[in-house]
XYZ file of C-alpha atoms in Angstrom:
561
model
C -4.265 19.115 19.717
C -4.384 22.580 18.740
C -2.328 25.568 17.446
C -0.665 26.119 14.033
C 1.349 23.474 12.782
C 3.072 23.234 9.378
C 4.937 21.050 7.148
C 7.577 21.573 4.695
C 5.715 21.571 0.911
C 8.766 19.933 -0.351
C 9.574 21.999 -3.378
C 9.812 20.043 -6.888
C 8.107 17.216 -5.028
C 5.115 19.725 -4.065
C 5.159 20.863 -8.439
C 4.913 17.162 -9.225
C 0.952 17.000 -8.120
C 0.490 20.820 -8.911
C 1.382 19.738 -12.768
C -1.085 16.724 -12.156
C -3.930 19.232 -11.252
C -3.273 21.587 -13.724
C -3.569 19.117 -16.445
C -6.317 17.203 -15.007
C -8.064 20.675 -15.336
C -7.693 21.141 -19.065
C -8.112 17.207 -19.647
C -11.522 16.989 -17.807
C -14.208 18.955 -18.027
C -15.635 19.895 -14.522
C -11.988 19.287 -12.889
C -11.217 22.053 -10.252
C -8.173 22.806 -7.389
C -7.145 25.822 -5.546
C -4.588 27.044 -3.401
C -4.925 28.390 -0.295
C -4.479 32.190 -0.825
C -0.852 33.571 0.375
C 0.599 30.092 -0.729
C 0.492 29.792 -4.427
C 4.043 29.558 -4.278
C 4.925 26.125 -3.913
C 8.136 27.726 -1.937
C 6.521 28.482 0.621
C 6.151 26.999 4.156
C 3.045 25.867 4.564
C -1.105 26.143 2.977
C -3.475 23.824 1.593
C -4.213 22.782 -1.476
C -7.800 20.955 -2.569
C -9.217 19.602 -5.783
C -12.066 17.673 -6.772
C -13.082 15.637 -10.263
C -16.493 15.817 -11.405
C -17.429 12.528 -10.040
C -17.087 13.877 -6.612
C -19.441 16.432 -7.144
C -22.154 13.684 -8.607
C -21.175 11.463 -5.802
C -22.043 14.391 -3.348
C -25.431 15.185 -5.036
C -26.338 11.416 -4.292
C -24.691 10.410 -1.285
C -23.417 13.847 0.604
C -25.725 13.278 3.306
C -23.464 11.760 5.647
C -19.683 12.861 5.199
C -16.573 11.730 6.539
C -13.116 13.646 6.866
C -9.991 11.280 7.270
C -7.278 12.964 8.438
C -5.478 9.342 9.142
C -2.388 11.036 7.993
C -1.995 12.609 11.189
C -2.555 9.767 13.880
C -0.942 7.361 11.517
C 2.711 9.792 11.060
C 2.117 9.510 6.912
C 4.931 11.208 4.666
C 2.186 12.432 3.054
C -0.195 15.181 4.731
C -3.107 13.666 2.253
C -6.599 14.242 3.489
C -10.160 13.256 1.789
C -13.895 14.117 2.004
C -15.985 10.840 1.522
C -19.126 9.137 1.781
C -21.093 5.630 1.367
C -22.836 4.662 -1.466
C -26.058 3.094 -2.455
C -23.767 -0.366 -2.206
C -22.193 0.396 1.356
C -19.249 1.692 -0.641
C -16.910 4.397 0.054
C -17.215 7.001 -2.297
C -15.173 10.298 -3.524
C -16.540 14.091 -2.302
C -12.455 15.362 -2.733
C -9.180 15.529 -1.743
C -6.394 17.747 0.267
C -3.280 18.286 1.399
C -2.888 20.047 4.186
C 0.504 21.771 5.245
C -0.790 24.319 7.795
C -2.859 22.717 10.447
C -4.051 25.693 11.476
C -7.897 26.679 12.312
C -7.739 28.864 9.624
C -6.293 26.914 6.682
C -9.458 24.260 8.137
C -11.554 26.898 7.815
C -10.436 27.651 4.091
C -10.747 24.094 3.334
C -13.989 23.450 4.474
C -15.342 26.772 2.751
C -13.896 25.603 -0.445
C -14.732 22.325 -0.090
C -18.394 22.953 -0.028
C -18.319 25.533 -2.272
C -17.020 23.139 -4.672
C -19.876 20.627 -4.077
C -22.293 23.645 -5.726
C -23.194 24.411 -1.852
C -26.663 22.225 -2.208
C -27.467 21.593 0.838
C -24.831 20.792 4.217
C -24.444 17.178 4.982
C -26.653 15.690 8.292
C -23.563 14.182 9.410
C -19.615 14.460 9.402
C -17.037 12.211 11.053
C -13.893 14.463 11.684
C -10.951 13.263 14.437
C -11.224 15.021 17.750
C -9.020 17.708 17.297
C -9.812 21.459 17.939
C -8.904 23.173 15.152
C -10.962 20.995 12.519
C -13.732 21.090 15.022
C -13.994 24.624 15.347
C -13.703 24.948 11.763
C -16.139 22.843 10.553
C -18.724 24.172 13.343
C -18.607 27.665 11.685
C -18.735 26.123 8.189
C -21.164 23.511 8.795
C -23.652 24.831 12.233
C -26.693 22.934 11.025
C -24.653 19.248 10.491
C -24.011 16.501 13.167
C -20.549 16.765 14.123
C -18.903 13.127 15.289
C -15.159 11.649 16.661
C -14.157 8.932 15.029
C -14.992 6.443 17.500
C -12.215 3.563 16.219
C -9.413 6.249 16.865
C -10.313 7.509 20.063
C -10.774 3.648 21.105
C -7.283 2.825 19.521
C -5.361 5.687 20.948
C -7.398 4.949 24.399
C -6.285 1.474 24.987
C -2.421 2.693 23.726
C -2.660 5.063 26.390
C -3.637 2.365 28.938
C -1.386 -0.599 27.864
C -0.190 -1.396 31.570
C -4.081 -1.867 32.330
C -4.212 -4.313 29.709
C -0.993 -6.470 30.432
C -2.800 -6.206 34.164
C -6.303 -7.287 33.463
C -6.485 -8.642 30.103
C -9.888 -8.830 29.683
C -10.140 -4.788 30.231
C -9.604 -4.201 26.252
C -12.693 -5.827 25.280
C -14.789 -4.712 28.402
C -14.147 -1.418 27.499
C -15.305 -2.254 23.896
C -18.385 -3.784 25.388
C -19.213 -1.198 27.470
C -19.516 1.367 24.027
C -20.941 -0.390 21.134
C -22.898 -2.629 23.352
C -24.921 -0.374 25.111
C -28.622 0.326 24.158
C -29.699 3.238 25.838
C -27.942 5.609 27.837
C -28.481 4.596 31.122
C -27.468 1.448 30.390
C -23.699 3.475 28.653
C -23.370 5.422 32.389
C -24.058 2.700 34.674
C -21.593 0.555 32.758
C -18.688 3.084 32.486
C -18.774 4.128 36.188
C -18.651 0.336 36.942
C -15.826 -0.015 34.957
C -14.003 2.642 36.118
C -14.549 1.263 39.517
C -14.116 -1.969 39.018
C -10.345 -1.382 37.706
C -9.462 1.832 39.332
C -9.926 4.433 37.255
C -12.365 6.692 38.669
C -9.125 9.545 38.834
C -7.772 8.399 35.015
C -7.333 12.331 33.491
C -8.043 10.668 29.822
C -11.461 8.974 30.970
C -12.625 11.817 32.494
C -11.956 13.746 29.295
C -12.937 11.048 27.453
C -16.356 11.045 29.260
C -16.653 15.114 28.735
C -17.116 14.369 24.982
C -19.065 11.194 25.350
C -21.767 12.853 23.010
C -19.556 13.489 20.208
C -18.421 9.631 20.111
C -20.728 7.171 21.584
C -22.473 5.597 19.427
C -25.726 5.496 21.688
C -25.496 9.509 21.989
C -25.887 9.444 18.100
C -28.285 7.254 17.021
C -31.014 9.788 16.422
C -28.935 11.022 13.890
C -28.303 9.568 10.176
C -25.004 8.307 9.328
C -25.296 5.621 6.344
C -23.242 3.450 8.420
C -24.935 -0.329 8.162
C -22.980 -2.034 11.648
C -25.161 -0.850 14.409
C -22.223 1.013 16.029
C -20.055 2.113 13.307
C -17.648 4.675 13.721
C -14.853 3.971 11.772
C -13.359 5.811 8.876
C -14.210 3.653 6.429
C -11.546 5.219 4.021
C -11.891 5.664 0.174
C -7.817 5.574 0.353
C -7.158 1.979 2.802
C -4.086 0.219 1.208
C -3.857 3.050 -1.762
C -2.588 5.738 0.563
C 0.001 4.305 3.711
C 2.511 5.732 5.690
C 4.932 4.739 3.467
C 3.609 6.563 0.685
C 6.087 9.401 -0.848
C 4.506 12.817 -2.258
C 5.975 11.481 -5.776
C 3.471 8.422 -5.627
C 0.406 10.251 -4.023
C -0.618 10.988 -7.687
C -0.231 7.549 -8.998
C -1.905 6.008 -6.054
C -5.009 8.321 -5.949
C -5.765 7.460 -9.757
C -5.164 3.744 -8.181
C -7.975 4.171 -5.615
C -10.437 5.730 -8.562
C -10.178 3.195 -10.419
C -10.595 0.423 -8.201
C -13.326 1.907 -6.219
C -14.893 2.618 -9.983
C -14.792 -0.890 -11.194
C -16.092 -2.474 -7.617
C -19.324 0.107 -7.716
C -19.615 -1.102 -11.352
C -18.914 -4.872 -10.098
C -21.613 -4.762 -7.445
C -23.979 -2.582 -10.308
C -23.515 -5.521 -12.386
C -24.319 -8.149 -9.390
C -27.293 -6.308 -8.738
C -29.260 -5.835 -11.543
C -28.298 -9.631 -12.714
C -29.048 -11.913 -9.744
C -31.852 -12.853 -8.467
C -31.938 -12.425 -4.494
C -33.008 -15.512 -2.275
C -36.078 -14.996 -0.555
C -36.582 -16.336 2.896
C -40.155 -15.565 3.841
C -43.299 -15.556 1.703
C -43.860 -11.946 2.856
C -44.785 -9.522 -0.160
C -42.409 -6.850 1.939
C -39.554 -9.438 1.316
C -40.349 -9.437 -2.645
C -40.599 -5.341 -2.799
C -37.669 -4.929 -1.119
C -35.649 -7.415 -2.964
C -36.629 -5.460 -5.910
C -35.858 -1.902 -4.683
C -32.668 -2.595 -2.992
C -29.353 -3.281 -3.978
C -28.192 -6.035 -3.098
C -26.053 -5.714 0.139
C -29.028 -2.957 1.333
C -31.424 -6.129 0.735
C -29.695 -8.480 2.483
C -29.622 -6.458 5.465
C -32.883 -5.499 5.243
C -33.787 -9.462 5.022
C -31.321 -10.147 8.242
C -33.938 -7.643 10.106
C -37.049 -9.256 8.468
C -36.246 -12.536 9.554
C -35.008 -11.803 12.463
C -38.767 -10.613 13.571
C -39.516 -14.475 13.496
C -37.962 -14.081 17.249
C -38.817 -10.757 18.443
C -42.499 -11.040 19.190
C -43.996 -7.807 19.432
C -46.336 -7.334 22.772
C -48.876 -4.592 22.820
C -48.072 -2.554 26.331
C -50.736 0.441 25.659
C -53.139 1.177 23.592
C -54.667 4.704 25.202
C -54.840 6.952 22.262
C -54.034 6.983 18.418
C -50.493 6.039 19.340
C -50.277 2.304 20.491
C -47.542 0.974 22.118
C -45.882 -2.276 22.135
C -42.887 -4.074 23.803
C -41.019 -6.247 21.258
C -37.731 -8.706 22.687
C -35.677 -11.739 21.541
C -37.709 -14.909 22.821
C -36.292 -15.833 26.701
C -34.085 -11.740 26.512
C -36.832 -9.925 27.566
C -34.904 -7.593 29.841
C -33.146 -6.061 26.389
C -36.548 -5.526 24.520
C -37.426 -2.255 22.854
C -40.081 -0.107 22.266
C -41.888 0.769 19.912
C -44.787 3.569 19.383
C -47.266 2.660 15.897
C -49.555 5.449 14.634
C -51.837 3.541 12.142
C -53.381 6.741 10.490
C -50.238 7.676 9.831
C -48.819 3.817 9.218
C -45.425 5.136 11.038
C -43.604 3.416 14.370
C -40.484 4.520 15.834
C -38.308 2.374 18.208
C -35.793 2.939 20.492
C -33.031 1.270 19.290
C -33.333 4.291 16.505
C -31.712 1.615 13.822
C -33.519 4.027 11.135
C -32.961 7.093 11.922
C -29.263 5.700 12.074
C -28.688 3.798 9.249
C -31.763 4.288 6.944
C -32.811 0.762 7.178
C -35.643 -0.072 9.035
C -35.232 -2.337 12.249
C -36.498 -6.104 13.435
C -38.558 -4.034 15.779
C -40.586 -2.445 13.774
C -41.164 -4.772 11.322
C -42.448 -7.040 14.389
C -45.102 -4.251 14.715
C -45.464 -3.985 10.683
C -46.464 -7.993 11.274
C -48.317 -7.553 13.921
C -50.522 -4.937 12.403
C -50.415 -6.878 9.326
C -48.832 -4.121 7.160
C -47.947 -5.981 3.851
C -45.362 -3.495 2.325
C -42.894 -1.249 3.309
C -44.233 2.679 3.675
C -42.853 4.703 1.089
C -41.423 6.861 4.046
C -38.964 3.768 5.384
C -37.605 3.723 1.879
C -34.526 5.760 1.371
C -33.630 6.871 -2.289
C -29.816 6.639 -1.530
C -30.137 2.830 -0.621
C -32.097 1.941 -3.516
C -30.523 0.433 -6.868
C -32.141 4.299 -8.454
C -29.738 5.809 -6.165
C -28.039 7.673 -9.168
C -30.925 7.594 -10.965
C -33.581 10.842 -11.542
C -33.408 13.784 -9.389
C -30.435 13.809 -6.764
C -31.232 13.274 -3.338
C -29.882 16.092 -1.848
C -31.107 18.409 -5.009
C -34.856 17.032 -3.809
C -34.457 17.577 -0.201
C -33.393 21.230 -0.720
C -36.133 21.572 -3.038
C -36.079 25.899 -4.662
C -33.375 26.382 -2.428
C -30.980 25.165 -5.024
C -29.241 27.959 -6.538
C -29.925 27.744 -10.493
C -27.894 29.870 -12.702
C -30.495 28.709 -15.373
C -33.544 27.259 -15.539
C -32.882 23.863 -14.963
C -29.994 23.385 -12.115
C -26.617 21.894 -13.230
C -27.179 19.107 -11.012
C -30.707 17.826 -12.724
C -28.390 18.103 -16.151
C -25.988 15.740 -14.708
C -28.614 13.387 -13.502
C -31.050 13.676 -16.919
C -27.568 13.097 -19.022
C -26.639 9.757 -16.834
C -29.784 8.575 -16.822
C -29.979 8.736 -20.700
C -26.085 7.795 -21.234
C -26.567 4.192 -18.595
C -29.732 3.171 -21.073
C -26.848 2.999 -23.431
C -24.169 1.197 -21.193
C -26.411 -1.416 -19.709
C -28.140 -2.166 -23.025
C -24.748 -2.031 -24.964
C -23.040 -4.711 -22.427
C -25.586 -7.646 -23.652
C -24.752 -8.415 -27.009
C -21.662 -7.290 -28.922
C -23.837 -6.316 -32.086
C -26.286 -3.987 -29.740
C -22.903 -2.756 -27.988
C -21.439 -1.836 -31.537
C -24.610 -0.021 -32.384
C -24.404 1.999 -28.711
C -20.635 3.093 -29.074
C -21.064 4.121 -32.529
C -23.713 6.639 -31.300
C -21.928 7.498 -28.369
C -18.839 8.121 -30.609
C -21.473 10.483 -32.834
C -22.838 12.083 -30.124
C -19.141 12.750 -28.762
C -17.814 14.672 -31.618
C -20.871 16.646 -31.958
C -20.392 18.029 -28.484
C -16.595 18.353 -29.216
C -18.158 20.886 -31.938
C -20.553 22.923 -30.140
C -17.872 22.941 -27.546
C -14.963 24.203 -29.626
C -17.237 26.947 -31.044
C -18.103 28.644 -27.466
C -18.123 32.245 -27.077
C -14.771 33.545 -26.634
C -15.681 34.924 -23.320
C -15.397 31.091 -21.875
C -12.236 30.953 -19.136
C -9.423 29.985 -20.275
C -7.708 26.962 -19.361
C -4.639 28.657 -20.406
C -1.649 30.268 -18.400
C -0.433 29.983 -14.476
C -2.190 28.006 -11.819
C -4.550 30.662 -10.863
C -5.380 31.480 -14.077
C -6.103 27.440 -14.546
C -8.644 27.825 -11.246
C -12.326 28.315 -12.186
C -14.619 30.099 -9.576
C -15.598 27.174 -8.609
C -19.976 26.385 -9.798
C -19.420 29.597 -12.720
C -17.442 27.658 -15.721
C -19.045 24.373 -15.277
C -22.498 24.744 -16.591
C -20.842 25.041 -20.212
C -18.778 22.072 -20.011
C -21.319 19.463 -17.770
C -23.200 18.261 -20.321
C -20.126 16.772 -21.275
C -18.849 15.270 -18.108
C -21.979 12.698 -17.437
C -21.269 11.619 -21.242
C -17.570 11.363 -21.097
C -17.748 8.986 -18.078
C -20.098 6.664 -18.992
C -18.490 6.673 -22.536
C -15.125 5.557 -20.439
C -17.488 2.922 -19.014
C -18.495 1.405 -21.955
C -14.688 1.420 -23.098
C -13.755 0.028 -20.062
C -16.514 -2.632 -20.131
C -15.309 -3.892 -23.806
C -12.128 -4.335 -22.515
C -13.198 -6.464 -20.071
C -15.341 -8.427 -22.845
C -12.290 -8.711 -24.788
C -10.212 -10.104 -22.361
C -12.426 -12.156 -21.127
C -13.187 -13.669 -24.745
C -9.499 -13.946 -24.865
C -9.516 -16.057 -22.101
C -11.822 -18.154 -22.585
C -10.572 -18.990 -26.231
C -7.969 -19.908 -24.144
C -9.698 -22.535 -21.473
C -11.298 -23.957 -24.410
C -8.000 -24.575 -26.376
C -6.675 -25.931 -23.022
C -10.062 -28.341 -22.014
C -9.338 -29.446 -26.051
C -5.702 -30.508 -25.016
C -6.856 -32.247 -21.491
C -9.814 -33.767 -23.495
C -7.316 -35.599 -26.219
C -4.941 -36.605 -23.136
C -7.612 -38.450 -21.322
C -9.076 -40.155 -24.117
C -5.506 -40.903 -24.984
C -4.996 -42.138 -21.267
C -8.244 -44.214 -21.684
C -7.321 -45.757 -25.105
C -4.180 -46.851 -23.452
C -6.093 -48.316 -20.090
C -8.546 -50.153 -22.666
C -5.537 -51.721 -24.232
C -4.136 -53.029 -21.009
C -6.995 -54.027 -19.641
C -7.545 -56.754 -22.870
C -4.159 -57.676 -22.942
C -4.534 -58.472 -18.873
C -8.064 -60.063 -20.042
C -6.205 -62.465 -22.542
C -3.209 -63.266 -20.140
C -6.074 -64.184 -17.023
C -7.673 -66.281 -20.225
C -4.952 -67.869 -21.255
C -3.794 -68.306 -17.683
C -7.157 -70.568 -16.663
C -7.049 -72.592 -20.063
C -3.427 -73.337 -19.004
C -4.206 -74.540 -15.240
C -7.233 -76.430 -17.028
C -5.325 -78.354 -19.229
């Protein structure tokens, strides 16, 4: 698909989420839209219009390494033409870089949004990876906006739309659906990916199909074995679904007047199950299956879901004997395979001066967790603990902890309007606002203590920020007077963001105390009311049973006399 294609903006139904953003911008600090230029007018017949909170700008300083685009409104004929930027977090979650929506699918309202979307992100570094659908426009756009990242189809589209297209194969052979599945995500190498296809295409007569042939063209930009040397935080082994921030919050069904209500929906849900699996985290105890001290290190560095994984691949080296195949230089060699599959081993090269191995199934350099392959060498070699190297910040339960990941990679490249950069603010104010949260959650007397001096500390900011020059923007007049340049008004007012949210936090979490005092004040009252019933039951079955014990008494004197 190509070519400029617009949709109606739908008038007062288009000013109902302009008012949102406008007032989201004065409400929170760090809040930011714009409008494509030559479509301010809501009137108008087509343009794009973007915003992002200030959360999606933390999220992106953590977790912006591998991005994904979901344009699902398209394929999926939504009311709505509602678009997102996302990413996984340090608990396999999808998180929040910003949102869109996009009336003009032309190239160059792409091109706008991209531009604006990074710029909005404070332009730290480019992500390694995006996911976009295969469409030319976007992919044009985002190769001039982003040359240096790894550009990838969504492969669970292209497979949807493919087997639409070839229904009457399907009701033919019906085993061709998952033998087509089988011959994508379960390929290891990419011999193994061409032999298969042309046999399949063979096999069922499809050598001349127009859409395999094209499908085959862009094999690179989809197949998951084409793209495993490249990182995309996706923990299945062939992942290339969406993975949307906005499944079951955003649907075809959804009507521009509910887009607001169900994007605040999808914050706060995601929000609580990040805080949920936070909580799950730092207060259990994983299982450990092996007495290996690389077991115990990672248990304690990992979250949890990033553990288990990493355990699945530890234990899973109990199988995969590693063989040594060469040993010639400073780089040995060995061949490690599943006990009786030896024809779908892997290889692996070791370089013990510089304790690093890389394999061929590339699970690392895909997914940033380390593979049953190597850690058969790791054994093998007797390496006790995991190389700092194999240990990824952004899986690791300090993911939003310290510096940001992508604020370290980039190093003095980071632009810094002063001398320290508005990201490390963000990070040094959350790390010193969660001592509060996660101290104040474990008894309500220290919790009073920590919300009275987050309530202190809240109205002292109020006052320095009330008493700014009067040179600050104004958050005052039209919609373009409400738009910052995006990375200039924010330093003033960040301090304040990292402190407002985990302030909402703590409110949030002594809700959740309260109602869960509530209700167990109320299972208490209720066990109370089942405990006097039973005993009441029992008093009554005590009763009977000595009346029956008299009547069988008085029955035997009776037969004895």
């Amino acid at each position: 698909m190509s070519g400029s294609r617009h949709r109606a903006l739908g008038g007062g139904v288009q000013q109902h989420v302009l008012d949102y953003l406008k007032r989201m911008q004065v409400e929170r600090p760090g809040f930011s839209y714009e409008i494509q230029k030559g479509h301010e007018n809501e009137s108008s017949g087509g343009g794009v219009v973007f915003w992002a909170d200030p959360v999606c700008k933390i999220n992106y300083s953590f977790f912006g390494d591998a991005v994904t685009f979901d344009t699902a409104y398209r394929t999926h004929r939504f009311k709505v033409p509602f678009a997102s930027f996302a990413g996984i977090n340090h608990h396999g979650q999808p998180v929040l870089f910003g949102c869109a929506l996009i009336f003009d699918e032309s190239e160059s309202s792409f091109l706008w949004l991209f531009q604006t979307w990074l710029r909005a992100m404070g332009s730290f570094t480019h992500p390694v990876s995006l996911i976009i659908e295969p469409d030319r426009s976007i992919e044009l756009a985002a190769a001039q906006v982003l040359p240096q990242t790894r550009h990838r189809y969504c492969k669970q589209e292209i497979l949807q739309q493919t087997l639409e297209k070839l229904s009457d194969v399907s009701q033919s052979h019906p085993g061709f659906g998952a033998e087509f599945k089988q011959c994508i995500d379960g390929a290891e190498t990419i011999n193994e990916f061409e032999s298969h296809w042309q046999s399949l295409l063979q096999r069922y007569y499809l050598v001349d199909n127009q859409l395999l042939q094209s499908m085959y063209a862009t094999r690179e930009q989809w197949v998951p074995v084409y793209m495993r040397n490249t990182f995309f935080g996706q923990l299945s082994g062939n992942g290339g679904g969406l993975n949307s921030f906005f499944d079951g919050f955003v649907t075809a069904s959804t009507t521009m007047q509910m887009i607001v209500k169900q994007y605040e929906k999808a914050l706060a849900s995601w929000n609580e199950e990040e805080l949920k699996a936070d909580h799950e985290t730092t207060n259990t105890t994983p299982s450990l299956k092996t007495p290996s001290p690389m077991e115990r290190q990672a248990a304690n560095l990992y979250t949890k879901r990033i553990f288990m994984k990493f355990q699945e691949e530890l234990v899973e080296t109990l199988a995969n004997p590693a063989t040594k195949v060469d040993d010639s230089g400073d780089v040995v060699r060995y061949r490690v395979a599943k006990f009786g599959e030896d024809h779908r081993g892997h290889t692996v090269s070791f370089c013990s001066f510089e304790n690093k191995a890389t394999c061929s199934c590339q699970m690392f350099e895909f997914s940033g967790i380390i593979c049953r392959h190597v850690l058969a060498v790791f054994r093998a070699k007797n390496v006790l603990t995991l190389p700092s190297h194999y240990i990824l910040k952004r899986w690791t339960r300090d993911a939003r902890t310290g510096g940001a990941i992508l604020e370290e990679e980039c190093g003095s490249e980071i632009p810094n309007g002063t001398p320290e950069s508005s990201t490390s603010k963000y990070n040094n104010l959350r790390q010193e606002a969660i001592k509060y949260v996660e101290e104040g959650a474990k008894s309500i007397h220290v919790y009073k203590v920590a919300m009275n001096a987050l309530q202190e500390a809240a109205k002292k900011i109020s006052a320095v920020n009330s008493g700014l020059p009067s040179g600050t923007p104004s958050t005052n007049g039209s919609g373009q007077d409400l738009l910052p340049a995006i990375g200039e008004s924010e330093s003033a007012s960040q301090s304040v963001v990292s402190f407002s949210y985990y302030r909402t936090l703590a409110i949030e979490k002594e809700k959740k105390i309260q109602e869960l005092t509530i209700e167990l004040e109320k299972t208490n009252q209720r066990c109370e009311v089942y405990r006097t019933n039973l005993l009441a039951v029992l008093r009554d079955m005590e009763e009977q049973k000595m009346k029956l014990s008299v009547k069988v008494q008085n029955a035997r004197l009776s037969m004895k006399e």
